[in-house]
mmCIF file of C-alpha atoms in Angstrom:
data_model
loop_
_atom_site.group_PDB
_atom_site.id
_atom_site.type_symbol
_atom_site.label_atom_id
_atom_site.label_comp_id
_atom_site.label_asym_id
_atom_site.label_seq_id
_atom_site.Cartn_x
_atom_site.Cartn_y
_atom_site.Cartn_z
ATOM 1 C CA UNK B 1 -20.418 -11.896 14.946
ATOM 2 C CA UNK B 2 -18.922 -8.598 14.137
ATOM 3 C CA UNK B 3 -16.377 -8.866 10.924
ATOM 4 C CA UNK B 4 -13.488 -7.089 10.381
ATOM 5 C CA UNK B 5 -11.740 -8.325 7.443
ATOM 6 C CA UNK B 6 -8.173 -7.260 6.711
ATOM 7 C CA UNK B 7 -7.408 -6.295 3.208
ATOM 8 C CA UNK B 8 -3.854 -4.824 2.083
ATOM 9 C CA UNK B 9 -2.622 -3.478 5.576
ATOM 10 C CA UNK B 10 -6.034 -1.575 6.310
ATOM 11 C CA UNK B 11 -8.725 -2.528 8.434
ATOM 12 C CA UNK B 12 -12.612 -2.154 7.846
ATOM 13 C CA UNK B 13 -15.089 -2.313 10.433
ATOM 14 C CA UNK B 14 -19.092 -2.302 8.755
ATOM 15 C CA UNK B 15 -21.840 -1.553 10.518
ATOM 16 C CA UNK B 16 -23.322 -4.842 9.980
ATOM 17 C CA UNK B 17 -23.131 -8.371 11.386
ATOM 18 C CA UNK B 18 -23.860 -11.404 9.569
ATOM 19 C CA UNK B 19 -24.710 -14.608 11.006
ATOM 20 C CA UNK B 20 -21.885 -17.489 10.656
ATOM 21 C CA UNK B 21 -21.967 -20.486 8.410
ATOM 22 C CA UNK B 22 -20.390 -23.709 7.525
ATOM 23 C CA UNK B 23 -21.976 -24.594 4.364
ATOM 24 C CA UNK B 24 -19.392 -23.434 1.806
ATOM 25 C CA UNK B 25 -20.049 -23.523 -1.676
ATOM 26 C CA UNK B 26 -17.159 -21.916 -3.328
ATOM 27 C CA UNK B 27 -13.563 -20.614 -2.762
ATOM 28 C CA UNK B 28 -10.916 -18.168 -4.343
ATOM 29 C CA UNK B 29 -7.658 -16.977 -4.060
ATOM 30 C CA UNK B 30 -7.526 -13.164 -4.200
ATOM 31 C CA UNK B 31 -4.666 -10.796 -4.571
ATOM 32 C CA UNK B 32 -4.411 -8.113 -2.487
ATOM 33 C CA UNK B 33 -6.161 -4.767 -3.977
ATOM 34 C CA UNK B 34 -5.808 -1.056 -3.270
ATOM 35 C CA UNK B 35 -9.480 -1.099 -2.868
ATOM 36 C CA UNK B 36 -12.319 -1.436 -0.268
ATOM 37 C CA UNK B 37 -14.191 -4.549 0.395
ATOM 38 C CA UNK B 38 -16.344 -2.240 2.226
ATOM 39 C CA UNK B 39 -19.766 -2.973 0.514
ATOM 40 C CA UNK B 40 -18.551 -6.505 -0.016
ATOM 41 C CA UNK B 41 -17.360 -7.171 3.282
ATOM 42 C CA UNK B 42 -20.640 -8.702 5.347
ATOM 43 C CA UNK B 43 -20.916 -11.519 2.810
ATOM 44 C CA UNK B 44 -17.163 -12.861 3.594
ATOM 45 C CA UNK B 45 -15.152 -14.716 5.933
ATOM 46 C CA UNK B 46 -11.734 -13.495 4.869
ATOM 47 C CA UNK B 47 -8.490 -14.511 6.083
ATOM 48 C CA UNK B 48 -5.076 -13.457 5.416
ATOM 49 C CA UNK B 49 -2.148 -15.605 4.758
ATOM 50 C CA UNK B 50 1.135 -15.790 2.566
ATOM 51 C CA UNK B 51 0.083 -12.228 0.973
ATOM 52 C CA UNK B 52 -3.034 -13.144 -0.493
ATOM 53 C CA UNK B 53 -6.737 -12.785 0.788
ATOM 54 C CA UNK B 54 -8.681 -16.212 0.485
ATOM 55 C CA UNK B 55 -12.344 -15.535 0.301
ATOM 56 C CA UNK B 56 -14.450 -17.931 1.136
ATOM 57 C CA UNK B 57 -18.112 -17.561 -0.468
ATOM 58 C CA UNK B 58 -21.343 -19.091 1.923
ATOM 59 C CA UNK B 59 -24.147 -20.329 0.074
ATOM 60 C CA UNK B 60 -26.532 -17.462 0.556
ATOM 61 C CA UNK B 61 -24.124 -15.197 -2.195
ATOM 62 C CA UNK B 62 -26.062 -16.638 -4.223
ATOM 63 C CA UNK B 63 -28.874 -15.673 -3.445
ATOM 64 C CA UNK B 64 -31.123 -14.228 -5.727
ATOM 65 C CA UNK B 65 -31.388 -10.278 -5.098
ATOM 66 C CA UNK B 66 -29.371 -6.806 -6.376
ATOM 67 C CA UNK B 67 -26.731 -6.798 -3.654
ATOM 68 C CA UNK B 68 -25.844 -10.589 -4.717
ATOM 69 C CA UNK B 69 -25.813 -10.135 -8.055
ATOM 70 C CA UNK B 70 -23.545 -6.950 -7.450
ATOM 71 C CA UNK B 71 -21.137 -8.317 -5.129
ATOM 72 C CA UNK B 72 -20.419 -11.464 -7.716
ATOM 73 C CA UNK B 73 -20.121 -9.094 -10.304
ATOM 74 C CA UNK B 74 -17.840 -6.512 -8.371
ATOM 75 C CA UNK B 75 -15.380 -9.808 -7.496
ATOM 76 C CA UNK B 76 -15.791 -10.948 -11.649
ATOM 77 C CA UNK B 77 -14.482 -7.434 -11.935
ATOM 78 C CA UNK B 78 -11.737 -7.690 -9.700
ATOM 79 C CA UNK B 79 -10.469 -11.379 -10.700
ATOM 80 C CA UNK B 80 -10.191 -10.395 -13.823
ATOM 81 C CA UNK B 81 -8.595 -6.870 -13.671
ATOM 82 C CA UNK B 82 -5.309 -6.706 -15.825
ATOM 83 C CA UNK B 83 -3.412 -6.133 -13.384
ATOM 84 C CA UNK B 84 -4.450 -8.639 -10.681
ATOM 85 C CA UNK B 85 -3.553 -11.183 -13.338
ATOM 86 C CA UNK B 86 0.054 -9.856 -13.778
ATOM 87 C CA UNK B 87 0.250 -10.118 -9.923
ATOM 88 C CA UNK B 88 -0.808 -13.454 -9.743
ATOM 89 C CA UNK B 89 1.313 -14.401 -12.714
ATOM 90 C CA UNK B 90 4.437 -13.072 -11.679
ATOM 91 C CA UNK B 91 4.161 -13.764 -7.595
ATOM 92 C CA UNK B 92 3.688 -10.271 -6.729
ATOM 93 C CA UNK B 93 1.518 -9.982 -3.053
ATOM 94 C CA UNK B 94 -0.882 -6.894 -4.600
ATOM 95 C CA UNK B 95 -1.213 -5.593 -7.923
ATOM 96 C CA UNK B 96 0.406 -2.533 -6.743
ATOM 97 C CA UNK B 97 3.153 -3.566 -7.295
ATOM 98 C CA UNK B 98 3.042 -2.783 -10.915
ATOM 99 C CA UNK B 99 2.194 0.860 -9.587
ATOM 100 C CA UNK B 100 5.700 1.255 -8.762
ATOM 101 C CA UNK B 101 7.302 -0.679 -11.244
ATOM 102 C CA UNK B 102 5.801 2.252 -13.933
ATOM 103 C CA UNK B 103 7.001 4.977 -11.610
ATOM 104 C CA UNK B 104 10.434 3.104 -11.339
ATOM 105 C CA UNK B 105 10.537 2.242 -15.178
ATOM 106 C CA UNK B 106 9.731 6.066 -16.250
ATOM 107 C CA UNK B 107 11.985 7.733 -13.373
ATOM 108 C CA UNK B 108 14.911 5.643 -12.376
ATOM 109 C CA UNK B 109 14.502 6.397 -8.651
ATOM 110 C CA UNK B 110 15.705 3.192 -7.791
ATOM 111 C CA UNK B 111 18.782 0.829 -8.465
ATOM 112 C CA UNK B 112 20.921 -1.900 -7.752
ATOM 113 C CA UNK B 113 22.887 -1.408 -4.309
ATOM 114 C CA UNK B 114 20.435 0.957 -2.666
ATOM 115 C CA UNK B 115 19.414 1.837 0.007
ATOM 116 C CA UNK B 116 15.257 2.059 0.563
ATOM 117 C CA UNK B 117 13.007 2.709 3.680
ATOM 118 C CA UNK B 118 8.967 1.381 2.551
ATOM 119 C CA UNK B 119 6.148 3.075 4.751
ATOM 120 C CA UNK B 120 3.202 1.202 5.092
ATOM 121 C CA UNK B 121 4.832 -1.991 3.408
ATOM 122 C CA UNK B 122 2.211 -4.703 3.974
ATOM 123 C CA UNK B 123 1.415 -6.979 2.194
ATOM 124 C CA UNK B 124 4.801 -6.270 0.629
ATOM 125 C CA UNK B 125 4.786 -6.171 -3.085
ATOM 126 C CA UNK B 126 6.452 -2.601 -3.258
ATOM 127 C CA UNK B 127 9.615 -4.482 -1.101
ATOM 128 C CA UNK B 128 9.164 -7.378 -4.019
ATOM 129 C CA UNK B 129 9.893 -5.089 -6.100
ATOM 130 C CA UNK B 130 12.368 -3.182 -4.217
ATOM 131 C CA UNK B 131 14.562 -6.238 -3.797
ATOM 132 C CA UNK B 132 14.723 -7.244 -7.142
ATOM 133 C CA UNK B 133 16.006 -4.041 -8.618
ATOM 134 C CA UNK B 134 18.282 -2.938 -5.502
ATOM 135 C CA UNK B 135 19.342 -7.151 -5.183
ATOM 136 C CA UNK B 136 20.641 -6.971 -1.482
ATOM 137 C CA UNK B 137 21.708 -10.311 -1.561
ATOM 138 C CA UNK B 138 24.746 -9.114 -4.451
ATOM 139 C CA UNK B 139 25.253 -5.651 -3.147
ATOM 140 C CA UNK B 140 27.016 -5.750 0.081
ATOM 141 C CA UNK B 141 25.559 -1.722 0.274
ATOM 142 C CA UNK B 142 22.024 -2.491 -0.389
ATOM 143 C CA UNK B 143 19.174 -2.811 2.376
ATOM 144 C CA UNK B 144 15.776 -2.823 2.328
ATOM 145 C CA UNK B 145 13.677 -1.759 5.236
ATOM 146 C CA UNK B 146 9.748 -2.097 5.627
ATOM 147 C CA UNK B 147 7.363 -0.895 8.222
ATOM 148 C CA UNK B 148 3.869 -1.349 8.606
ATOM 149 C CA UNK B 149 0.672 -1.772 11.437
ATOM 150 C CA UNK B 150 0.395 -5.036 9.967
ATOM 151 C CA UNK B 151 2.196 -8.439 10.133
ATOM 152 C CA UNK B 152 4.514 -9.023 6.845
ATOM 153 C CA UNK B 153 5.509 -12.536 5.509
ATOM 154 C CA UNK B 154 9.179 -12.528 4.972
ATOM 155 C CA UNK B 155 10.743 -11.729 1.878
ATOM 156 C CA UNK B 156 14.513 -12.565 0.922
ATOM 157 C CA UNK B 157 16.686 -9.522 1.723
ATOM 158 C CA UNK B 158 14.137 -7.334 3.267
ATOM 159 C CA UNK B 159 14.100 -6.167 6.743
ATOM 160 C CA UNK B 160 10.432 -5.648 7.845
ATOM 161 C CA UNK B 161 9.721 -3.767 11.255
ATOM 162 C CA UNK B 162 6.101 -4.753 11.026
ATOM 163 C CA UNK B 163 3.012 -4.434 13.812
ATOM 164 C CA UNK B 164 4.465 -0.825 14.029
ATOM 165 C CA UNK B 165 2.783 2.569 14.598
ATOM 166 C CA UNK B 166 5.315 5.118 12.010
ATOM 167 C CA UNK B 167 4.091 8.050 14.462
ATOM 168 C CA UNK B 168 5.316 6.019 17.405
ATOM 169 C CA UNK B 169 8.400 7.195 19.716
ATOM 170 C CA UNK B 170 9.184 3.195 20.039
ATOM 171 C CA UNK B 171 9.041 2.842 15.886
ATOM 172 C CA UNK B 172 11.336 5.496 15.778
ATOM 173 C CA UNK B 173 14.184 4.191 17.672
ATOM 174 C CA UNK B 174 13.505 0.824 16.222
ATOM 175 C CA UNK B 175 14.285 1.921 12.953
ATOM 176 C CA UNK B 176 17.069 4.190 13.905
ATOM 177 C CA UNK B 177 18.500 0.293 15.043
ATOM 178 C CA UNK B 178 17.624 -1.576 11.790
ATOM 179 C CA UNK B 179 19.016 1.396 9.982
ATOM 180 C CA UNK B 180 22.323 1.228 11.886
ATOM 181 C CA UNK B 181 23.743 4.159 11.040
ATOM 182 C CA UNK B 182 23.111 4.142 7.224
ATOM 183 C CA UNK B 183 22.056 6.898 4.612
ATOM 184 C CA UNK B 184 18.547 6.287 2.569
ATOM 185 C CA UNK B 185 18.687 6.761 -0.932
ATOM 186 C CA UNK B 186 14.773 6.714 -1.580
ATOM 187 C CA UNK B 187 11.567 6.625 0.965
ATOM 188 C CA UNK B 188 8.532 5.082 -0.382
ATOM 189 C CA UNK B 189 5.340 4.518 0.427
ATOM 190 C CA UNK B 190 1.811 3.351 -0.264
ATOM 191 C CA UNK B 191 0.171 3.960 3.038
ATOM 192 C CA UNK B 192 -3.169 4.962 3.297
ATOM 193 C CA UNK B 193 -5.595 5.148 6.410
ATOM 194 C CA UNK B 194 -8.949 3.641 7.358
ATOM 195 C CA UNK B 195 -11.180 4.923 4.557
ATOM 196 C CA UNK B 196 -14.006 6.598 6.374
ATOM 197 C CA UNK B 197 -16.526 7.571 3.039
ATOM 198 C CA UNK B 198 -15.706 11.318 3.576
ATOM 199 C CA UNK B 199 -13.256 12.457 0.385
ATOM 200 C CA UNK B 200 -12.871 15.450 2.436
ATOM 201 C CA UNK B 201 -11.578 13.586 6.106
ATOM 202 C CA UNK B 202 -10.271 11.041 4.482
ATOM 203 C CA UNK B 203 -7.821 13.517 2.082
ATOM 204 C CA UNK B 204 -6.850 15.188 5.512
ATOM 205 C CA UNK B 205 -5.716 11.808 7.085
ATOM 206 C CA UNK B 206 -3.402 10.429 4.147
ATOM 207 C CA UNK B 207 -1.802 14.017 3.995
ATOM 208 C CA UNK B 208 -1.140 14.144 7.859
ATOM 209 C CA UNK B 209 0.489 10.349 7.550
ATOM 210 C CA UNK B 210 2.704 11.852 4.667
ATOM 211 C CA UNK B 211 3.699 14.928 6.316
ATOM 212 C CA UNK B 212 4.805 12.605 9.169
ATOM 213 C CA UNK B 213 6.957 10.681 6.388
ATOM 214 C CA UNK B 214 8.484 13.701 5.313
ATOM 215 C CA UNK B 215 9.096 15.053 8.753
ATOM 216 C CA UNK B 216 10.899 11.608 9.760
ATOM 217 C CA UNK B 217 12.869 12.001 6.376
ATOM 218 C CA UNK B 218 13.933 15.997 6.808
ATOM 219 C CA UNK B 219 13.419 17.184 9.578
ATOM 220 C CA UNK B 220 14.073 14.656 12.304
ATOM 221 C CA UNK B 221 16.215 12.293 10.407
ATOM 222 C CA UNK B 222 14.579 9.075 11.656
ATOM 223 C CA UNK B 223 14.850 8.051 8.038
ATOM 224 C CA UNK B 224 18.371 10.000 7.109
ATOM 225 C CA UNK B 225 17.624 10.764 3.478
ATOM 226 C CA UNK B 226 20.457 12.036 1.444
ATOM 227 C CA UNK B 227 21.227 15.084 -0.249
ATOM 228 C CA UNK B 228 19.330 14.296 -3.841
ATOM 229 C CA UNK B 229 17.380 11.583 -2.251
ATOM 230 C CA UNK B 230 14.056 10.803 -3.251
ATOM 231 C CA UNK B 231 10.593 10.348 -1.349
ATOM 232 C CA UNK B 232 7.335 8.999 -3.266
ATOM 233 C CA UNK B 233 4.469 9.444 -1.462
ATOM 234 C CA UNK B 234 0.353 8.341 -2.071
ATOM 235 C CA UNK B 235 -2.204 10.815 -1.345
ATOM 236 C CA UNK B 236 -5.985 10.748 -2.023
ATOM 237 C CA UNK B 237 -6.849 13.718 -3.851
ATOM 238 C CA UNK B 238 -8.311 16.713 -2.414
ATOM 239 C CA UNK B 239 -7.872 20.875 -1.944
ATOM 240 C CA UNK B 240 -4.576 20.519 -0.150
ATOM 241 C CA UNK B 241 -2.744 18.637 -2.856
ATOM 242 C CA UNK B 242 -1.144 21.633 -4.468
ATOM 243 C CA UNK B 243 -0.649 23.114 -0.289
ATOM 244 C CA UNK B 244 1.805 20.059 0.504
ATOM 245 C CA UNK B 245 2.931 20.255 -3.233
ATOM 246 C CA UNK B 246 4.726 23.613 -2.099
ATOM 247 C CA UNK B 247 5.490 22.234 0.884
ATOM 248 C CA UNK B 248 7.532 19.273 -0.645
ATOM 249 C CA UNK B 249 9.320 21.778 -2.749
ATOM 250 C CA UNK B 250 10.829 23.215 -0.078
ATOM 251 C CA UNK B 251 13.148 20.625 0.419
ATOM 252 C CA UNK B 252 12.891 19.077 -2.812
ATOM 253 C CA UNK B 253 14.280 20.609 -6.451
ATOM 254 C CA UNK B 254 11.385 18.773 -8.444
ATOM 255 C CA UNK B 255 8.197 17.872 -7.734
ATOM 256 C CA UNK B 256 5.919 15.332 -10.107
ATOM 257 C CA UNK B 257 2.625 14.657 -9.605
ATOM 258 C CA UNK B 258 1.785 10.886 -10.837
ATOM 259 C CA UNK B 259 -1.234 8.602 -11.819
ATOM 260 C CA UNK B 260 0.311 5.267 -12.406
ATOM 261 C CA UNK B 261 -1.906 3.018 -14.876
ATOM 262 C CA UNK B 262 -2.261 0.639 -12.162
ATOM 263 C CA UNK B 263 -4.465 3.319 -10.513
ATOM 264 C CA UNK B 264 -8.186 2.559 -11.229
ATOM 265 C CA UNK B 265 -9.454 5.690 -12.944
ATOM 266 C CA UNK B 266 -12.114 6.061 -10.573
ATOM 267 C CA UNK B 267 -10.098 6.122 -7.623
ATOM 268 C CA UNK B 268 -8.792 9.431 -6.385
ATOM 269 C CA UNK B 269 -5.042 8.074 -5.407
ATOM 270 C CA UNK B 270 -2.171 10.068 -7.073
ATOM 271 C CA UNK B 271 1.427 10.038 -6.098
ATOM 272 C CA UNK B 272 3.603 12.998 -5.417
ATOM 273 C CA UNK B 273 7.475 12.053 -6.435
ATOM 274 C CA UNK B 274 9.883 14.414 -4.921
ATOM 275 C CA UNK B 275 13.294 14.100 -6.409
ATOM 276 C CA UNK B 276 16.623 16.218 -5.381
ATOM 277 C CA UNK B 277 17.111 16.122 -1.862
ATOM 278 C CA UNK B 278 18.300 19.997 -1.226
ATOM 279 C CA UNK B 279 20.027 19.927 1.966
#
């Protein structure tokens, strides 16, 4: 059968089938990640549920041969990451979370009684974190609104517009409803496309679904940000990062460039923070 597992909002299609089993030998519970299962993917039936991936392991993993022995060690790896413990520790749906607590902690871009639009929000640990600082349930002023492809468990005081296309017509009007009129404060998001292997293509992608953040955020006031409003953004690395950097600081009076720690050091994600709203 073919497999497409799903694996913090994005989808990955290999190339490869594997045949189905029964016999089960061993089960985890795996927080989201902000990385491919890719080379993992043919030996898992993953499914989705509550914000955390379940893999379940079929007897032939352990099988004796390189690509077993490197897929057990790639998920030893992962269990065992700082980071995915804090997650699991503290309830958060992805260890990205933590990604945007740093930013938060070291920039004060958000607080209590705001008002904060997430793009590309699934599985939804930035909104856990958004809704404990901004507290919508004490500030009568605060609101929290997430959109995504993918379906979103609930969280308390969060507004999630998920199974949504953020370049849609139809997503656009839908938010202009949740919104109801209000001012944003801050715009964040973590959304990335289908990985495709190319640095190169896949660079061009996340910068296209950013411009198309920043467009709905300044130009066509989908998202209303205010004057000194802020928009945080994740790109993959590439030529064009200094290109939209320019770009940003057109409507923006600072621009930082930031590697959380959370960020694995081999992975080529960097946020852009734009702070100062101009106009």
């Amino acid at each position: 059968m073919n497999f497409v597992p799903r694996f913090h909002g994005l989808r990955y299609e290999p190339n490869s089938k594997f045949p189905r089993t029964d016999r089960v030998m061993h089960s985890i519970e795996y927080s989201g990640e902000d990385v491919s299962l890719r080379e993992t993917a043919m030996f898992f039936n993953v499914k989705f549920k509550a914000g955390v991936i379940t893999l379940w392991l079929p007897i032939r993993c352990f099988s004796k041969g390189k690509k077993s022995t490197a897929t057990l060690k790639y998920l030893q790896r992962q269990w065992s990451d700082e980071f995915s413990k804090k997650a699991r520790e503290h309830s958060y749906r992805a260890r990205s979370a933590y990604k945007l607590l740093e930013i938060n902690e070291k920039y004060k871009i958000i607080e209590p009684g705001m008002v904060v639009v997430d793009v590309g929000a699934a599985p939804g640990s930035w909104c856990q974190v958004v809704a404990d600082i901004v507290q919508p349930n004490l500030y009568d002023d605060a609101f929290i609104l997430g959109i995504d492809l993918q379906p979103i468990v609930p969280i308390s005081g969060v507004n999630f517009l998920d199974l949504s296309d953020i370049t849609a017509q139809k997503t656009h009007e839908n938010m202009k409803k949740l919104l109801n009129g209000r001012s944003v404060d801050v715009v964040i998001s973590d959304m990335a496309p289908n990985p495709t292997g190319d640095g190169g293509i896949d660079h061009e992608r996340i910068l296209s679904l950013c411009s198309t953040v920043l467009e709905l955020s300044v130009k066509k006031s989908v998202i209303p940000l205010v004057k000194n409003g802020t928009l945080l953004c994740k790109i993959w690395d590439g030529p064009r990062r200094e290109e939209f950097i320019e770009r940003l600081k057109r409507d923006f009076g600072k621009v930082y460039t930031v590697k959380p720690k959370a960020s694995r050091d081999h992975s080529a994600e960097v946020y852009l923070l734009a702070i100062k709203k101009l106009l």
